[in-house]
């Protein structure tokens, strides 16, 4: 289910959000100030961030700007605030927020807006992504996720996986892979096998079913294990 980060210093609002969303299967984290919120975003992946504007230390507008400009984080941000003037809303959107909800708010409306934000973000994400089974490679953000788990690939490993996913389920020959990865500067050693082994360590090893397959003596292919 979806994972929400609530950056809000009002304990009653936080308690109400938890009481409403947890029984529905949402997973929630909470930060009581901007600095701890920034730390949580740096170390975790969230589907949406609920961000109070009036936070101690670093306010919500400053935090949102840091998320966008310094962390380059594109997680949807929904601002929560008692301020409802046009200038306040403009300031929130200018900082990088995606939506704005004025306190007091309906939790039913909050849920509806959260789902709409996540839907839009996923649609945008898919336009620049390759998806095979539970594996998703985002070309622009240079990220790879399988079944919700972020994978860490080397630049060459990322390129190899992108080629295999683009071709999937077609087999890609060893020669074709080498030419697409290294062009005219193909290494003399068996570098491709080493890099594919590294890709497998990330894409396959932590999971029950393998996706990167070797076609003996010919090349490699990436499959959807649920369709094999």
Coordinates of C-alpha atoms in Angstrom, one line a residue:
X1 CA 0.0 0.0 0.0
X2 CA 1.0 3.6 -0.2
X3 CA 3.6 5.2 2.1
X4 CA 2.9 8.7 3.5
X5 CA 5.2 11.0 5.3
X6 CA 3.4 13.5 7.6
X7 CA 5.5 16.5 8.4
X8 CA 3.3 18.2 11.0
X9 CA 4.0 19.5 14.5
X10 CA 0.4 19.4 15.7
X11 CA -0.1 16.1 17.6
X12 CA -3.9 16.1 17.3
X13 CA -3.7 16.5 13.5
X14 CA -1.1 13.8 13.3
X15 CA -3.2 11.4 15.5
X16 CA -6.3 12.0 13.4
X17 CA -4.4 11.3 10.1
X18 CA -2.9 8.1 11.6
X19 CA -6.3 6.9 12.9
X20 CA -8.0 7.5 9.5
X21 CA -5.3 6.1 7.2
X22 CA -3.7 3.2 9.0
X23 CA -6.8 1.0 9.1
X24 CA -7.1 1.5 5.3
X25 CA -3.6 -0.1 4.9
X26 CA -1.5 3.1 4.4
X27 CA 1.9 3.1 5.9
X28 CA 2.8 6.4 7.7
X29 CA 5.9 8.1 9.0
X30 CA 5.9 11.4 11.0
X31 CA 8.3 14.2 11.5
X32 CA 7.6 17.1 13.9
X33 CA 9.9 19.7 12.3
X34 CA 11.4 20.5 8.9
X35 CA 14.9 19.2 9.7
X36 CA 13.7 15.7 10.8
X37 CA 11.4 15.7 7.8
X38 CA 14.3 16.4 5.5
X39 CA 16.3 13.5 7.0
X40 CA 13.4 11.1 6.5
X41 CA 13.0 12.1 2.9
X42 CA 16.7 11.7 2.3
X43 CA 16.7 8.1 3.6
X44 CA 13.4 6.7 2.6
X45 CA 11.0 6.5 -0.4
X46 CA 7.4 7.9 0.0
X47 CA 4.4 8.0 -2.3
X48 CA 3.3 11.4 -1.0
X49 CA 4.4 14.0 1.6
X50 CA 1.9 15.9 3.7
X51 CA 3.7 19.1 4.7
X52 CA 2.6 21.7 7.2
X53 CA 3.6 25.2 6.3
X54 CA 4.1 26.6 9.8
X55 CA 6.8 24.3 11.2
X56 CA 9.4 25.1 13.9
X57 CA 13.0 25.8 12.6
X58 CA 12.5 25.3 8.9
X59 CA 9.1 26.1 7.6
X60 CA 7.2 24.0 5.0
X61 CA 7.9 26.4 2.1
X62 CA 11.7 26.3 2.8
X63 CA 11.6 22.5 3.2
X64 CA 9.8 22.0 0.0
X65 CA 12.3 24.2 -1.9
X66 CA 15.2 22.1 -0.4
X67 CA 13.5 18.9 -1.5
X68 CA 13.1 20.1 -5.1
X69 CA 16.3 22.1 -5.6
X70 CA 18.9 20.2 -3.4
X71 CA 17.6 16.6 -3.1
X72 CA 15.9 16.8 -6.6
X73 CA 13.1 14.8 -5.0
X74 CA 9.9 14.6 -7.0
X75 CA 7.7 13.0 -4.5
X76 CA 4.2 14.7 -4.6
X77 CA 3.9 17.3 -1.8
X78 CA 0.5 18.4 -0.4
X79 CA 0.7 21.5 1.7
X80 CA -1.4 21.7 4.9
X81 CA -1.9 25.2 6.3
X82 CA -4.3 27.5 8.0
X83 CA -3.3 30.3 5.6
X84 CA -5.7 30.6 2.7
X85 CA -4.9 33.8 0.8
X86 CA -3.9 33.7 -2.9
X87 CA -0.4 34.9 -2.0
X88 CA 0.1 32.0 0.5
X89 CA -1.0 29.5 -2.1
X90 CA 1.2 31.0 -4.8
X91 CA 4.2 30.8 -2.4
X92 CA 3.4 27.2 -1.7
X93 CA 3.2 26.3 -5.4
X94 CA 6.3 28.3 -6.2
X95 CA 8.3 26.3 -3.7
X96 CA 7.4 23.1 -5.6
X97 CA 4.2 21.9 -3.8
X98 CA 1.7 20.0 -6.0
X99 CA -1.5 20.7 -4.0
X100 CA -2.7 22.8 -1.1
X101 CA -5.3 22.0 1.5
X102 CA -6.5 24.6 4.1
X103 CA -7.1 23.6 7.7
X104 CA -9.4 22.5 9.1
X105 CA -9.9 19.9 6.3
X106 CA -12.0 16.8 5.8
X107 CA -10.0 13.5 6.0
X108 CA -12.1 12.1 3.2
X109 CA -11.1 15.0 1.0
X110 CA -7.5 14.5 2.1
X111 CA -7.6 10.9 1.0
X112 CA -9.1 11.8 -2.3
X113 CA -6.4 14.4 -3.0
X114 CA -3.6 12.0 -1.9
X115 CA -4.8 9.3 -4.3
X116 CA -5.1 11.9 -7.2
X117 CA -1.6 13.1 -6.6
X118 CA -0.2 9.6 -6.5
X119 CA -2.1 8.7 -9.7
X120 CA -0.7 11.7 -11.5
X121 CA 2.8 11.0 -10.3
X122 CA 2.6 7.4 -11.4
X123 CA 1.3 8.3 -14.8
X124 CA 4.1 10.9 -15.3
X125 CA 6.6 8.3 -14.0
X126 CA 5.5 5.7 -16.5
X127 CA 6.0 8.0 -19.5
X128 CA 9.7 8.1 -18.8
X129 CA 10.0 4.5 -17.5
X130 CA 10.6 1.0 -18.7
X131 CA 8.5 -1.6 -16.8
X132 CA 8.8 -5.4 -17.0
X133 CA 6.9 -7.4 -14.3
X134 CA 7.7 -5.8 -11.0
X135 CA 10.8 -4.1 -12.3
X136 CA 10.7 -0.4 -13.2
X137 CA 13.6 1.6 -14.6
X138 CA 13.2 5.4 -14.7
X139 CA 15.4 6.8 -17.5
X140 CA 15.3 10.5 -16.5
X141 CA 15.8 9.9 -12.7
X142 CA 18.3 7.1 -13.3
X143 CA 16.5 4.9 -10.7
X144 CA 15.6 1.2 -10.7
X145 CA 13.0 -0.3 -8.5
X146 CA 11.8 -3.9 -8.2
X147 CA 8.7 -4.8 -6.1
X148 CA 9.1 -1.5 -4.2
X149 CA 12.8 -2.0 -3.4
X150 CA 15.3 0.5 -4.8
X151 CA 18.3 -1.1 -6.5
X152 CA 21.7 0.4 -6.9
X153 CA 23.4 -0.2 -10.2
X154 CA 26.6 1.1 -11.7
X155 CA 26.3 3.4 -14.7
X156 CA 27.3 0.5 -17.0
X157 CA 24.9 -1.9 -15.2
X158 CA 22.1 0.6 -15.6
X159 CA 22.8 0.9 -19.4
X160 CA 22.8 -2.9 -19.7
X161 CA 19.5 -3.3 -17.9
X162 CA 18.0 -0.5 -19.9
X163 CA 18.9 -2.3 -23.1
X164 CA 17.6 -5.6 -21.9
X165 CA 14.3 -4.1 -20.7
X166 CA 13.8 -2.2 -23.9
X167 CA 14.2 -5.4 -25.9
X168 CA 12.3 -7.7 -23.4
X169 CA 11.3 -10.4 -23.9
X170 CA 13.5 -10.6 -27.0
X171 CA 17.0 -12.0 -26.5
X172 CA 19.9 -9.5 -27.0
X173 CA 23.1 -11.0 -28.4
X174 CA 26.4 -10.6 -26.6
X175 CA 27.7 -8.6 -29.6
X176 CA 24.7 -6.3 -29.7
X177 CA 25.0 -5.6 -26.0
X178 CA 28.7 -4.8 -26.2
X179 CA 28.2 -2.5 -29.2
X180 CA 25.3 -0.6 -27.5
X181 CA 27.1 -0.2 -24.2
X182 CA 30.7 0.6 -25.4
X183 CA 30.2 1.5 -29.1
X184 CA 33.7 1.3 -30.8
X185 CA 35.5 1.0 -27.5
X186 CA 34.6 -2.6 -26.5
X187 CA 36.9 -3.9 -23.7
X188 CA 39.1 -6.8 -24.8
X189 CA 38.4 -8.8 -21.6
X190 CA 35.1 -10.5 -20.8
X191 CA 33.8 -7.3 -19.2
X192 CA 30.2 -7.9 -20.2
X193 CA 29.9 -11.1 -18.2
X194 CA 31.2 -9.3 -15.1
X195 CA 28.8 -6.4 -15.5
X196 CA 25.8 -8.8 -16.1
X197 CA 26.8 -10.7 -12.9
X198 CA 26.7 -7.3 -11.0
X199 CA 23.2 -6.6 -12.5
X200 CA 22.0 -10.0 -11.4
X201 CA 23.2 -9.4 -7.9
X202 CA 20.9 -6.4 -7.7
X203 CA 17.9 -7.4 -9.9
X204 CA 17.7 -11.1 -9.1
X205 CA 19.5 -12.1 -5.9
X206 CA 17.3 -10.5 -3.3
X207 CA 14.1 -11.9 -4.9
X208 CA 12.4 -15.3 -5.3
X209 CA 12.3 -15.4 -9.1
X210 CA 15.1 -14.4 -11.5
X211 CA 14.5 -12.0 -14.4
X212 CA 18.0 -11.8 -16.1
X213 CA 18.4 -15.0 -18.2
X214 CA 21.5 -16.3 -20.0
X215 CA 20.9 -17.8 -23.5
X216 CA 24.0 -20.1 -23.5
X217 CA 26.6 -19.0 -26.0
X218 CA 24.4 -16.4 -27.6
X219 CA 23.3 -13.6 -25.2
X220 CA 20.9 -12.4 -22.5
X221 CA 17.3 -11.6 -22.1
X222 CA 15.1 -10.1 -19.4
X223 CA 11.8 -11.8 -18.7
X224 CA 8.7 -11.2 -16.6
X225 CA 8.9 -14.2 -14.3
X226 CA 5.2 -14.4 -13.9
X227 CA 4.7 -14.9 -17.7
X228 CA 7.6 -17.3 -18.2

